[in-house]
Amino acid sequence: MKQFKRSAVAVLSAALLGAAGLAATATPANAAQDTATRTKYYLTFDYSSWSHWTPDSKASSHAGTLNAGENYVYCYTTGETYSDKGHTSNVWLQTDDDSGNVNVYVSRVYLSAGSYNVTLPRC
């Protein structure tokens, strides 16, 4: 019965939003605002790389691409240990990629030498 009530509320909420000309989404309404107001740290990436929804290199978490060059990151977290381009790290940087995805992760191994040891806040 509780599940039915939740489903009914969800359907009615979607109908009311639709009638008002608004779209219901699974993403919090303030998600875009959060990325706009967060501090950005600009770092240089020597290589283009895949971005991921989670801090790992799995193809199943592949989101898009972050191009080589200067890009901003918000923070870092630890995740899967990953090796490429002669570097190994378990540090993943949260950013918005060049494919339009927000709050995705790229491995620190793609950073240029000058950006590799920049101090960032933890996510």
PDB file of C-alpha atoms in Angstrom:
ATOM      1  CA  MET A   1       0.000   0.000   0.000  1.00  0.00           C
ATOM      2  CA  LYS A   2       2.848   2.419   0.847  1.00  0.00           C
ATOM      3  CA  GLN A   3       4.465   1.710  -2.544  1.00  0.00           C
ATOM      4  CA  PHE A   4       1.150   2.461  -4.275  1.00  0.00           C
ATOM      5  CA  LYS A   5       0.835   5.783  -2.412  1.00  0.00           C
ATOM      6  CA  ARG A   6       4.384   6.778  -3.387  1.00  0.00           C
ATOM      7  CA  SER A   7       3.710   5.858  -7.018  1.00  0.00           C
ATOM      8  CA  ALA A   8       0.468   7.808  -7.025  1.00  0.00           C
ATOM      9  CA  VAL A   9       2.173  10.859  -5.529  1.00  0.00           C
ATOM     10  CA  ALA A  10       4.950  10.644  -8.126  1.00  0.00           C
ATOM     11  CA  VAL A  11       2.444  10.423 -10.991  1.00  0.00           C
ATOM     12  CA  LEU A  12       0.378  13.326  -9.642  1.00  0.00           C
ATOM     13  CA  SER A  13       3.498  15.442  -9.088  1.00  0.00           C
ATOM     14  CA  ALA A  14       4.679  14.795 -12.646  1.00  0.00           C
ATOM     15  CA  ALA A  15       1.219  15.655 -13.995  1.00  0.00           C
ATOM     16  CA  LEU A  16       1.082  18.915 -12.038  1.00  0.00           C
ATOM     17  CA  LEU A  17       4.573  19.899 -13.167  1.00  0.00           C
ATOM     18  CA  GLY A  18       3.688  19.047 -16.755  1.00  0.00           C
ATOM     19  CA  ALA A  19       0.523  21.142 -16.523  1.00  0.00           C
ATOM     20  CA  ALA A  20       2.602  24.036 -15.233  1.00  0.00           C
ATOM     21  CA  GLY A  21       5.021  23.671 -18.150  1.00  0.00           C
ATOM     22  CA  LEU A  22       7.862  22.397 -15.971  1.00  0.00           C
ATOM     23  CA  ALA A  23       9.898  19.254 -16.445  1.00  0.00           C
ATOM     24  CA  ALA A  24      10.536  16.768 -13.651  1.00  0.00           C
ATOM     25  CA  THR A  25      14.090  15.429 -13.606  1.00  0.00           C
ATOM     26  CA  ALA A  26      16.025  12.979 -11.465  1.00  0.00           C
ATOM     27  CA  THR A  27      18.759  15.581 -10.968  1.00  0.00           C
ATOM     28  CA  PRO A  28      18.494  18.001  -8.045  1.00  0.00           C
ATOM     29  CA  ALA A  29      17.290  21.422  -9.150  1.00  0.00           C
ATOM     30  CA  ASN A  30      20.393  23.082  -7.720  1.00  0.00           C
ATOM     31  CA  ALA A  31      22.935  20.807  -9.481  1.00  0.00           C
ATOM     32  CA  ALA A  32      23.711  23.372 -12.207  1.00  0.00           C
ATOM     33  CA  GLN A  33      23.966  26.142  -9.637  1.00  0.00           C
ATOM     34  CA  ASP A  34      26.337  24.078  -7.509  1.00  0.00           C
ATOM     35  CA  THR A  35      28.854  23.721 -10.355  1.00  0.00           C
ATOM     36  CA  ALA A  36      28.537  27.394 -11.279  1.00  0.00           C
ATOM     37  CA  THR A  37      29.398  28.619  -7.793  1.00  0.00           C
ATOM     38  CA  ARG A  38      32.099  26.087  -6.891  1.00  0.00           C
ATOM     39  CA  THR A  39      35.767  27.119  -6.869  1.00  0.00           C
ATOM     40  CA  LYS A  40      37.576  26.103 -10.039  1.00  0.00           C
ATOM     41  CA  TYR A  41      41.257  25.214 -10.027  1.00  0.00           C
ATOM     42  CA  TYR A  42      42.845  25.515 -13.471  1.00  0.00           C
ATOM     43  CA  LEU A  43      45.343  22.790 -14.330  1.00  0.00           C
ATOM     44  CA  THR A  44      47.083  21.719 -17.530  1.00  0.00           C
ATOM     45  CA  PHE A  45      46.472  18.270 -18.956  1.00  0.00           C
ATOM     46  CA  ASP A  46      49.092  16.905 -21.351  1.00  0.00           C
ATOM     47  CA  TYR A  47      46.726  14.351 -22.879  1.00  0.00           C
ATOM     48  CA  SER A  48      43.055  14.039 -23.719  1.00  0.00           C
ATOM     49  CA  SER A  49      41.340  11.418 -21.599  1.00  0.00           C
ATOM     50  CA  TRP A  50      38.052   9.712 -20.956  1.00  0.00           C
ATOM     51  CA  SER A  51      35.949  11.115 -18.160  1.00  0.00           C
ATOM     52  CA  HIS A  52      34.071   8.760 -15.854  1.00  0.00           C
ATOM     53  CA  TRP A  53      30.957   8.929 -13.683  1.00  0.00           C
ATOM     54  CA  THR A  54      32.898   7.211 -10.880  1.00  0.00           C
ATOM     55  CA  PRO A  55      36.620   7.367  -9.992  1.00  0.00           C
ATOM     56  CA  ASP A  56      37.675   4.325 -12.016  1.00  0.00           C
ATOM     57  CA  SER A  57      38.754   3.451 -15.548  1.00  0.00           C
ATOM     58  CA  LYS A  58      35.969   0.991 -16.356  1.00  0.00           C
ATOM     59  CA  ALA A  59      34.359   1.299 -19.769  1.00  0.00           C
ATOM     60  CA  SER A  60      30.951   1.011 -18.074  1.00  0.00           C
ATOM     61  CA  SER A  61      31.535   4.293 -16.187  1.00  0.00           C
ATOM     62  CA  HIS A  62      32.812   6.180 -19.260  1.00  0.00           C
ATOM     63  CA  ALA A  63      31.027   9.531 -19.539  1.00  0.00           C
ATOM     64  CA  GLY A  64      32.818  11.565 -22.209  1.00  0.00           C
ATOM     65  CA  THR A  65      36.151  13.221 -22.987  1.00  0.00           C
ATOM     66  CA  LEU A  66      38.303  15.907 -21.389  1.00  0.00           C
ATOM     67  CA  ASN A  67      40.567  17.498 -23.996  1.00  0.00           C
ATOM     68  CA  ALA A  68      44.261  18.181 -23.460  1.00  0.00           C
ATOM     69  CA  GLY A  69      45.191  21.713 -22.400  1.00  0.00           C
ATOM     70  CA  GLU A  70      44.066  23.970 -19.566  1.00  0.00           C
ATOM     71  CA  ASN A  71      40.966  22.683 -17.775  1.00  0.00           C
ATOM     72  CA  TYR A  72      39.394  23.349 -14.411  1.00  0.00           C
ATOM     73  CA  VAL A  73      38.821  20.846 -11.647  1.00  0.00           C
ATOM     74  CA  TYR A  74      36.833  21.226  -8.442  1.00  0.00           C
ATOM     75  CA  CYS A  75      38.396  18.733  -6.066  1.00  0.00           C
ATOM     76  CA  TYR A  76      40.020  15.321  -5.813  1.00  0.00           C
ATOM     77  CA  THR A  77      39.082  11.921  -4.440  1.00  0.00           C
ATOM     78  CA  THR A  78      40.761   8.552  -4.312  1.00  0.00           C
ATOM     79  CA  GLY A  79      39.584   5.596  -6.320  1.00  0.00           C
ATOM     80  CA  GLU A  80      40.967   2.883  -8.551  1.00  0.00           C
ATOM     81  CA  THR A  81      44.748   2.881  -8.975  1.00  0.00           C
ATOM     82  CA  TYR A  82      45.346   3.615 -12.650  1.00  0.00           C
ATOM     83  CA  SER A  83      48.501   3.649 -14.779  1.00  0.00           C
ATOM     84  CA  ASP A  84      49.078   5.340 -18.136  1.00  0.00           C
ATOM     85  CA  LYS A  85      51.649   7.585 -19.829  1.00  0.00           C
ATOM     86  CA  GLY A  86      54.354   6.477 -17.366  1.00  0.00           C
ATOM     87  CA  HIS A  87      52.383   7.590 -14.270  1.00  0.00           C
ATOM     88  CA  THR A  88      50.436   5.638 -11.658  1.00  0.00           C
ATOM     89  CA  SER A  89      47.910   7.219  -9.290  1.00  0.00           C
ATOM     90  CA  ASN A  90      44.757   6.493  -7.341  1.00  0.00           C
ATOM     91  CA  VAL A  91      43.796  10.201  -7.375  1.00  0.00           C
ATOM     92  CA  TRP A  92      40.835  11.234  -9.510  1.00  0.00           C
ATOM     93  CA  LEU A  93      39.897  14.844 -10.231  1.00  0.00           C
ATOM     94  CA  GLN A  94      36.288  15.996 -10.413  1.00  0.00           C
ATOM     95  CA  THR A  95      35.510  18.303 -13.329  1.00  0.00           C
ATOM     96  CA  ASP A  96      33.040  19.066 -16.104  1.00  0.00           C
ATOM     97  CA  ASP A  97      34.227  17.450 -19.317  1.00  0.00           C
ATOM     98  CA  ASP A  98      34.307  18.743 -22.894  1.00  0.00           C
ATOM     99  CA  SER A  99      31.375  16.482 -23.791  1.00  0.00           C
ATOM    100  CA  GLY A 100      28.995  18.494 -21.583  1.00  0.00           C
ATOM    101  CA  ASN A 101      28.959  16.143 -18.579  1.00  0.00           C
ATOM    102  CA  VAL A 102      29.196  17.695 -15.108  1.00  0.00           C
ATOM    103  CA  ASN A 103      30.772  16.289 -11.949  1.00  0.00           C
ATOM    104  CA  VAL A 104      32.753  13.589 -13.713  1.00  0.00           C
ATOM    105  CA  TYR A 105      36.217  12.253 -12.882  1.00  0.00           C
ATOM    106  CA  VAL A 106      39.514  12.088 -14.745  1.00  0.00           C
ATOM    107  CA  SER A 107      42.714  10.458 -13.576  1.00  0.00           C
ATOM    108  CA  ARG A 108      45.557  12.618 -12.309  1.00  0.00           C
ATOM    109  CA  VAL A 109      48.001  10.691 -14.519  1.00  0.00           C
ATOM    110  CA  TYR A 110      47.124  12.963 -17.465  1.00  0.00           C
ATOM    111  CA  LEU A 111      48.236  16.185 -15.724  1.00  0.00           C
ATOM    112  CA  SER A 112      51.322  18.057 -16.894  1.00  0.00           C
ATOM    113  CA  ALA A 113      54.350  18.040 -14.578  1.00  0.00           C
ATOM    114  CA  GLY A 114      53.632  21.621 -13.488  1.00  0.00           C
ATOM    115  CA  SER A 115      50.101  20.773 -12.385  1.00  0.00           C
ATOM    116  CA  TYR A 116      50.740  17.336 -10.895  1.00  0.00           C
ATOM    117  CA  ASN A 117      51.343  18.440  -7.299  1.00  0.00           C
ATOM    118  CA  VAL A 118      48.869  21.325  -6.992  1.00  0.00           C
ATOM    119  CA  THR A 119      46.997  21.232  -3.681  1.00  0.00           C
ATOM    120  CA  LEU A 120      43.244  20.702  -4.139  1.00  0.00           C
ATOM    121  CA  PRO A 121      40.370  20.239  -1.693  1.00  0.00           C
ATOM    122  CA  ARG A 122      39.025  16.742  -1.155  1.00  0.00           C
ATOM    123  CA  CYS A 123      35.586  16.043  -2.665  1.00  0.00           C
TER     124      CYS A 123
END
